Short mmCIF file of C-alpha atoms in Angstrom, two decimals:
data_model
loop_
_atom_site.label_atom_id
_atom_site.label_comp_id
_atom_site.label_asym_id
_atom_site.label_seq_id
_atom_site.Cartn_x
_atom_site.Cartn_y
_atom_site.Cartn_z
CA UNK A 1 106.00 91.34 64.80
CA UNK A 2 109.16 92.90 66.28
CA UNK A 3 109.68 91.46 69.93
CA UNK A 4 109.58 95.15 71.16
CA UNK A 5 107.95 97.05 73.69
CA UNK A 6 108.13 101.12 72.07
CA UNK A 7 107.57 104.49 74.28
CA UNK A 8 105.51 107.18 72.71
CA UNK A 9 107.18 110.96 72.56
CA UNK A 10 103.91 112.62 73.46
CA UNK A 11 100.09 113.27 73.51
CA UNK A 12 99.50 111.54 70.26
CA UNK A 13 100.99 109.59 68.30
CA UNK A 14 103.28 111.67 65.33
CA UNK A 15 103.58 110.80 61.62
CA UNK A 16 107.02 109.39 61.56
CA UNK A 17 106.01 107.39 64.74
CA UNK A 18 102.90 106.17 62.85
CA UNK A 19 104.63 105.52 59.64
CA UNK A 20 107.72 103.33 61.80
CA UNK A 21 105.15 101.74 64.18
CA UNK A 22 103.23 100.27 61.03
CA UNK A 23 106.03 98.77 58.94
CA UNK A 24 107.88 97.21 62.55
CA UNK A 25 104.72 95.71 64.09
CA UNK A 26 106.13 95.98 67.98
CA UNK A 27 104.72 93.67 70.55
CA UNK A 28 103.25 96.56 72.28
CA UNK A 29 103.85 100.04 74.38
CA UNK A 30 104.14 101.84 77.34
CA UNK A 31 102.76 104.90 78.13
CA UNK A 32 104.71 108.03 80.62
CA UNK A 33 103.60 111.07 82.10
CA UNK A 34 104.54 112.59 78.90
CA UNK A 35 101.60 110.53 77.19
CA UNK A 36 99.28 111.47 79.86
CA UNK A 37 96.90 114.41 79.89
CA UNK A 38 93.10 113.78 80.38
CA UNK A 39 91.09 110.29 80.16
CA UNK A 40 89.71 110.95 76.94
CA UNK A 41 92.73 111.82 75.40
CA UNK A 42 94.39 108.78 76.62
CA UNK A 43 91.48 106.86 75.57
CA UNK A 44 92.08 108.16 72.12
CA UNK A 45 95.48 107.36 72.27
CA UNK A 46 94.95 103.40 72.97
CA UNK A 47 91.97 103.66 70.48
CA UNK A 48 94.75 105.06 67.29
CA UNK A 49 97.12 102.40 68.23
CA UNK A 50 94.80 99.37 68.12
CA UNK A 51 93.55 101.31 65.14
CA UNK A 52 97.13 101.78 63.28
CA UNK A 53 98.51 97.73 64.98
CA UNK A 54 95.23 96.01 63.83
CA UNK A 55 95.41 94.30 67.11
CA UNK A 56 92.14 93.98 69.12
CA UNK A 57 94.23 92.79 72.09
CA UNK A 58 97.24 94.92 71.81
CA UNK A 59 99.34 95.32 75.32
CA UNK A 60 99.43 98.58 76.33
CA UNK A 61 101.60 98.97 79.59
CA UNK A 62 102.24 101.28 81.89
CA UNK A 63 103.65 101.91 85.59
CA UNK A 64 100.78 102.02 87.86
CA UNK A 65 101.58 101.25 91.37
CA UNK A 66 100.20 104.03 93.37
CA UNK A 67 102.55 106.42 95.67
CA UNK A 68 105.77 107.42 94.26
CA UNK A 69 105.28 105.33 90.63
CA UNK A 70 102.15 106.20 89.40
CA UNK A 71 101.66 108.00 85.89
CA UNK A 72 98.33 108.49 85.83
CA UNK A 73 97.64 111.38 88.43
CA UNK A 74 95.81 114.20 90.33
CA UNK A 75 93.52 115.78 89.57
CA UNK A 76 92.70 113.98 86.74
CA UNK A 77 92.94 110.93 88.36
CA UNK A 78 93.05 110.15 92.78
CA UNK A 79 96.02 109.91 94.27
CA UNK A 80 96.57 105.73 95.63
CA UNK A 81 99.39 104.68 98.52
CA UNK A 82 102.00 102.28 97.78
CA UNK A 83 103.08 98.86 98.67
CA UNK A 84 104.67 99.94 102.34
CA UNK A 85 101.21 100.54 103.26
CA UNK A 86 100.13 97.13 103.03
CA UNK A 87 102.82 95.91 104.64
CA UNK A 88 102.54 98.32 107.83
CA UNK A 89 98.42 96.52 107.61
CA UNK A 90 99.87 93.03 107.37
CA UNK A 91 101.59 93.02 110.63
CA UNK A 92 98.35 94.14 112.13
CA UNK A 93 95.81 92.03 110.18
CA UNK A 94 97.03 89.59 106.99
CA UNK A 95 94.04 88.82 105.84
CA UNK A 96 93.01 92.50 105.59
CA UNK A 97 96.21 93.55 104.05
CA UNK A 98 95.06 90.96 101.49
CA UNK A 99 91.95 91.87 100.96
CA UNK A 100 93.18 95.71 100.55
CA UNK A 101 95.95 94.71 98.01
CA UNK A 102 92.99 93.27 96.28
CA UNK A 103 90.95 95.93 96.35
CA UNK A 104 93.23 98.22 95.96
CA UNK A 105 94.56 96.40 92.29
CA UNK A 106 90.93 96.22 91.20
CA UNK A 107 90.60 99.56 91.65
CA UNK A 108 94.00 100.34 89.83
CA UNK A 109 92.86 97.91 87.22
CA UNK A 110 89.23 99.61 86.43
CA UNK A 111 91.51 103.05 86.49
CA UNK A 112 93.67 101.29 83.26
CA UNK A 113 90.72 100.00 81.57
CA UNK A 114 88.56 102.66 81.17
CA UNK A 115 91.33 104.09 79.19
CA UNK A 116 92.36 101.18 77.13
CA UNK A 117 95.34 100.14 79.41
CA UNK A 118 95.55 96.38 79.68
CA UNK A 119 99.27 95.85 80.80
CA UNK A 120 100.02 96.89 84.34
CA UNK A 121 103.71 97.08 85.41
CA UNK A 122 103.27 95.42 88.90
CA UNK A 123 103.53 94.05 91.81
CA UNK A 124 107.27 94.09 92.66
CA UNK A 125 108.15 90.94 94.64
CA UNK A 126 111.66 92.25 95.62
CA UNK A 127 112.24 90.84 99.11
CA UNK A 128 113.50 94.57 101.16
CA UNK A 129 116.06 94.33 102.84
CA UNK A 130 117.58 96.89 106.00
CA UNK A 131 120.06 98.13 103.44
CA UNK A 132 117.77 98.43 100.10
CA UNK A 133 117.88 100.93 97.88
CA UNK A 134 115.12 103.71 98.08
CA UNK A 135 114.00 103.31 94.47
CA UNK A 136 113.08 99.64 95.76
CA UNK A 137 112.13 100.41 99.23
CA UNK A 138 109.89 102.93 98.47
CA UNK A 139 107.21 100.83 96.94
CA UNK A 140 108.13 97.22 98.12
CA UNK A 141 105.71 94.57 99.82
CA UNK A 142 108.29 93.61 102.65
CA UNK A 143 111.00 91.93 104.23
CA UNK A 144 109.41 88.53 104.30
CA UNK A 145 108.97 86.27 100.98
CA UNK A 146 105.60 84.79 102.17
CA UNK A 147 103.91 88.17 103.00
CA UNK A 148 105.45 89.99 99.77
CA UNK A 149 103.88 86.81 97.79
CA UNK A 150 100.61 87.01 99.62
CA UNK A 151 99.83 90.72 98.77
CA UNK A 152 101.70 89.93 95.17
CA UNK A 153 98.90 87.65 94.32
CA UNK A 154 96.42 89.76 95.70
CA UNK A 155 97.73 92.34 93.66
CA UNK A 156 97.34 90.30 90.00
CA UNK A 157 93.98 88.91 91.42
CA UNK A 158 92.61 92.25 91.29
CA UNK A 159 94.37 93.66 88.36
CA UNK A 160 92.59 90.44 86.59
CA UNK A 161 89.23 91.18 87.70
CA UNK A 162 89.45 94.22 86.05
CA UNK A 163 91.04 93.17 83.06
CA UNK A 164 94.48 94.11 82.75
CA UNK A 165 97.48 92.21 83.24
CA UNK A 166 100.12 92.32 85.99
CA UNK A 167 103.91 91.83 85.52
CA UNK A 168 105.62 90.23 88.81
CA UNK A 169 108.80 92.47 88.80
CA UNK A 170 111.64 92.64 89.21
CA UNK A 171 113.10 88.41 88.58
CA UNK A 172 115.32 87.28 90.09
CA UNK A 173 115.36 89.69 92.52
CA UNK A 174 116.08 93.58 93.13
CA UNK A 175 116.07 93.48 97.08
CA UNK A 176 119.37 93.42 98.12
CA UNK A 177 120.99 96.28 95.70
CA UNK A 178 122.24 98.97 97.13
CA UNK A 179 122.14 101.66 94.37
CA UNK A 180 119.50 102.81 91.72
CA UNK A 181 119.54 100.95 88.57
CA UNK A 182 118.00 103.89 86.45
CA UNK A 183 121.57 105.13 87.36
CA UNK A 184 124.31 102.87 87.72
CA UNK A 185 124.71 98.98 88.15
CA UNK A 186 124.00 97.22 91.09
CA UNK A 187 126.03 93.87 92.05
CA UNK A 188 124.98 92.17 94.31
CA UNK A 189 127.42 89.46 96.46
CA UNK A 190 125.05 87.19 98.65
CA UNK A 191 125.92 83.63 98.20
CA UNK A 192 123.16 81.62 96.75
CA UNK A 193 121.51 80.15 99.78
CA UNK A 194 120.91 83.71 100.71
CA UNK A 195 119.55 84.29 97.51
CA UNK A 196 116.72 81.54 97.86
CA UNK A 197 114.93 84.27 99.73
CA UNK A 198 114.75 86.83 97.03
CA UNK A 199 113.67 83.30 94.54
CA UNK A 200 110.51 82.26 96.90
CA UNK A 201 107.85 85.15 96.14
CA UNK A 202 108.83 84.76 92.35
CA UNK A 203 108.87 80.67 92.76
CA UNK A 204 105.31 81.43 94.74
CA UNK A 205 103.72 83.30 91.50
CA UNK A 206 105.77 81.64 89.16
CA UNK A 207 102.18 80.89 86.98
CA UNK A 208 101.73 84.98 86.56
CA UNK A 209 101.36 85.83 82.54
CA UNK A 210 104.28 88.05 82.72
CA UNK A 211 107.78 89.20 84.48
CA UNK A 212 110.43 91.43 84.03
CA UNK A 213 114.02 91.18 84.40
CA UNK A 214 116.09 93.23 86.54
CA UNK A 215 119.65 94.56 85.54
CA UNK A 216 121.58 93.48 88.64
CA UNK A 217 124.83 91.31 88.34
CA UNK A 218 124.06 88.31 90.88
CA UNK A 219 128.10 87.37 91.73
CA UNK A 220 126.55 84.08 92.64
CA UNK A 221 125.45 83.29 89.37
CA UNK A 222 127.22 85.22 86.47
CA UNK A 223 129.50 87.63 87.91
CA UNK A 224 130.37 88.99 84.58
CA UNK A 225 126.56 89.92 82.99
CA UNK A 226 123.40 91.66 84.69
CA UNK A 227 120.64 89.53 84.77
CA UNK A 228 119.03 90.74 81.64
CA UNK A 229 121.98 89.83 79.49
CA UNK A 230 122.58 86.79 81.33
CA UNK A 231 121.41 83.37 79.64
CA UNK A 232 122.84 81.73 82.91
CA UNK A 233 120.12 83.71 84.85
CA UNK A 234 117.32 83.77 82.40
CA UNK A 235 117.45 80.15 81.36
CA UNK A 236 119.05 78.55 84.91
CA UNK A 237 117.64 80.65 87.66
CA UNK A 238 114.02 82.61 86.07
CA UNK A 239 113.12 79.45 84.17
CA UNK A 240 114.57 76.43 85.43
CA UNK A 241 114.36 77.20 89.26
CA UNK A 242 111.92 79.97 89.88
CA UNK A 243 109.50 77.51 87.43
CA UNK A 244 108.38 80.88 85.27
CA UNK A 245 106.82 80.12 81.59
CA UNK A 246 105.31 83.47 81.34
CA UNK A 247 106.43 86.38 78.57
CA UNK A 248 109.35 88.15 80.41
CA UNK A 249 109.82 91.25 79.66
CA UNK A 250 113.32 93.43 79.91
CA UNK A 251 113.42 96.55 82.58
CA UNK A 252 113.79 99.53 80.44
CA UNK A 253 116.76 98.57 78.23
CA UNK A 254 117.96 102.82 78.42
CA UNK A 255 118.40 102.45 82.44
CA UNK A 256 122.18 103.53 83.12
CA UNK A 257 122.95 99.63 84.32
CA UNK A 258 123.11 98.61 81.15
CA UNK A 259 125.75 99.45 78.43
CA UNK A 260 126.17 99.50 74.54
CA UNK A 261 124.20 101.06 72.12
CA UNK A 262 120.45 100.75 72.24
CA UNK A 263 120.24 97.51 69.51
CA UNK A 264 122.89 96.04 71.01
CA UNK A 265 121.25 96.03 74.38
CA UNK A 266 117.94 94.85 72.70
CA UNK A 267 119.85 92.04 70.84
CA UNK A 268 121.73 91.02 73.87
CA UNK A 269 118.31 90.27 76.05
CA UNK A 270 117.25 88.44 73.51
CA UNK A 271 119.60 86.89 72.86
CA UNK A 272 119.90 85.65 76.33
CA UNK A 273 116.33 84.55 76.66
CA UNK A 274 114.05 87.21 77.18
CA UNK A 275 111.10 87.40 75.05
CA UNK A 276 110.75 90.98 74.47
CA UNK A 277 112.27 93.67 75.15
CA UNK A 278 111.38 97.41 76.72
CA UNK A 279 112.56 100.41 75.32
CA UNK A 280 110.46 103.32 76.83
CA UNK A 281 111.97 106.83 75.89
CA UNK A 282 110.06 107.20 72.38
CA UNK A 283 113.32 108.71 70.76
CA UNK A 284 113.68 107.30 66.82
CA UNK A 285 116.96 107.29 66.41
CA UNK A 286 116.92 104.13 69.45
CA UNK A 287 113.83 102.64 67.97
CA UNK A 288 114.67 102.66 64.16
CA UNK A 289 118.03 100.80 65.99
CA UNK A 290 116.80 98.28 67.70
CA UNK A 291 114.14 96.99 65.28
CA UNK A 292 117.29 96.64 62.71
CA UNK A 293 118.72 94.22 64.93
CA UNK A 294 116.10 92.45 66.36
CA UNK A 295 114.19 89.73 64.27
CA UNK A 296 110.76 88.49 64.16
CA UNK A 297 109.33 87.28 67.64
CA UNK A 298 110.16 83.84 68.16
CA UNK A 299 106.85 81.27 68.14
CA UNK A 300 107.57 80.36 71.89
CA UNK A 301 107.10 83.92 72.96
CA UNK A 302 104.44 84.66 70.56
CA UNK A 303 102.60 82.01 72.53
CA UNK A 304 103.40 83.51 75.84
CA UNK A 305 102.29 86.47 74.91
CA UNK A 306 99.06 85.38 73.68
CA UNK A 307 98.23 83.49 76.38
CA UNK A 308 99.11 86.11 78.43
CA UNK A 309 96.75 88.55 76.70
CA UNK A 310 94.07 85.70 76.68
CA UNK A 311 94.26 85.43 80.55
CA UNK A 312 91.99 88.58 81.28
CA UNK A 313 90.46 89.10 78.11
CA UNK A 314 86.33 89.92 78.78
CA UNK A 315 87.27 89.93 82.65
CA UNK A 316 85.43 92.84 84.51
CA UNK A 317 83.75 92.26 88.01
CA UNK A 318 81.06 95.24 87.76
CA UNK A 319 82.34 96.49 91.21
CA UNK A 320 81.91 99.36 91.45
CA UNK A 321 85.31 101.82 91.39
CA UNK A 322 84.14 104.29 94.65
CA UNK A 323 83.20 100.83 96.69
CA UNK A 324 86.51 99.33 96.03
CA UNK A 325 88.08 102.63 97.18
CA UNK A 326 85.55 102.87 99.85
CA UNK A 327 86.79 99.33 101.29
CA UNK A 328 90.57 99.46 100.36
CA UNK A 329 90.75 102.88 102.74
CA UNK A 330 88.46 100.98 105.92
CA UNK A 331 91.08 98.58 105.60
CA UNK A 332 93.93 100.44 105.62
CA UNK A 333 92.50 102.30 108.85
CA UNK A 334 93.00 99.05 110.81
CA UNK A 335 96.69 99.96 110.94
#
């Protein structure tokens, strides 16, 4: 098994895709709007790749955090709010905010399921900041560590009870950048006292199943690599200091914060410690690449992920999807 996460190009999955997906074995995939149509056709996608993998408990991932990052949509599917939300809540009433975060995961989680999702890419635990970046501020829990943890665990409590996995994003930290890293790199120049803040809702959840990196250089730390690429990060700061022994997962190894050739990108995460790596565009050329340089997943990470995948396996609460809704929104209303 190749310690890859692989994109899909479409609706289903193609011959040549089928034929490379068989002989590389990846970890897993992700699914995009561009894989998403109806529920029963992305039932029937999930079904053909646990078909063509073999794997009963394959990860299947995707982006599901409800306003601007959601790819599973209206009409087909209802329209949720994002993490700001529960933050505007929390200053009104914490322990509802919790309890909506909660619900409001569950929900998400039952959404996955019923179409054969079991990895959800989610909760971020970047800290904001006044300054963030909109791609982070958009969708982030808040500008305190203890609150963003709270709702965080909320969050992977109720993806659980429905049976999917959550992936505390994005380690060490993506708070304090100031650009987009789908478009250029962020550095970021806080000393690293400051940077004990961004640590504490990751050090908080540090027991979740999985994490992803972020591709920020942290001058602090390793002023000359992005976090991803960065043993000093991955090993030192994720690991040793945050306390995390879950499968961590790359951010999308084609983001423009990252350069080099697709394998060499893939072999340089690894390389510095990550256990897989996520490479969502689907195009062959990249894939055929990377699985050339990458070897077969290491027995620690294998572990990981199986324990990961173990975590939430038979898991479903029964509640029913139009109650969680039902209480998620009365909560919300309280702000």
């Amino acid at each position: 098994m190749k310690p890859v996460i692989f994109g899909l190009s479409g609706l289903t999955v193609t011959a040549d895709e089928r034929r490379f997906f068989a002989e590389s074995q990846p970890v897993g995939f992700i699914l995009f709007r561009r894989n998403i149509e109806t529920r029963a056709q992305v039932r029937a996608l999930t079904d053909d790749l646990r078909t063509l993998t073999g794997r009963g408990d394959l990860p299947i991932l995707i982006d599901q955090e409800g306003g601007p990052v959601a790819r599973m949509r209206p009409p087909e599917w209802p329209a949720f709010p994002a993490g700001p939300a529960f933050d505007a809540l929390y200053d009104v009433a914490p322990i509802s905010a919790i309890e909506a975060a909660r619900a409001h995961a569950e929900a998400t989680g039952a959404m996955l399921a019923e179409v054969g999702v079991t990895v959800d890419c989610w909760p971020l635990l970047d800290v904001a900041q006044g300054d963030t970046a909109e791609i982070i501020a958009s969708r982030a829990l808040g500008h305190e560590p203890m609150r963003v943890a709270a709702l965080g665990r909320a969050i992977l409590d109720g993806l659980a009870r429905a049976g999917v996995v959550g992936v505390v994003k994005h380690m060490p930290g993506h708070g304090r950048a100031l650009v987009d890293s789908h478009l250029e790199l962020p550095r970021v120049t806080a000393g690293d006292a400051e940077l004990e803040v961004d640590l504490e809702p990751f050090r908080r959840l540090a027991g979740a199943a999985m994490g992803m990196t972020t591709h920020i250089v942290f001058d602090a730390w390793d002023a000359a690599r992005p976090a991803t690429l960065s043993p000093v990060v991955v090993e030192e700061i994720i690991r040793g200091r945050i306390g995390f022994d879950g499968l961590l997962m790359t951010d999308d190894i084609d983001m423009k914060a990252l350069s080099g050739t697709a394998g060499e990108k893939a072999a340089g995460a690894i390389a510095a410690g990550c256990d897989v790596v996520l490479d969502c565009w689907g195009r062959m050329d990249e894939m055929v690449e990377i699985a050339a340089r990458l070897g077969e997943i290491s027995d620690v990470s294998r572990a990981r992920l199986d324990r990961a995948m173990a975590s939430v396996a038979g898991r479903r609460s029964g509640v029913a999807f139009a109650d969680l809704i039902a209480k998620r929104d009365a909560l919300l209303a309280l702000a």
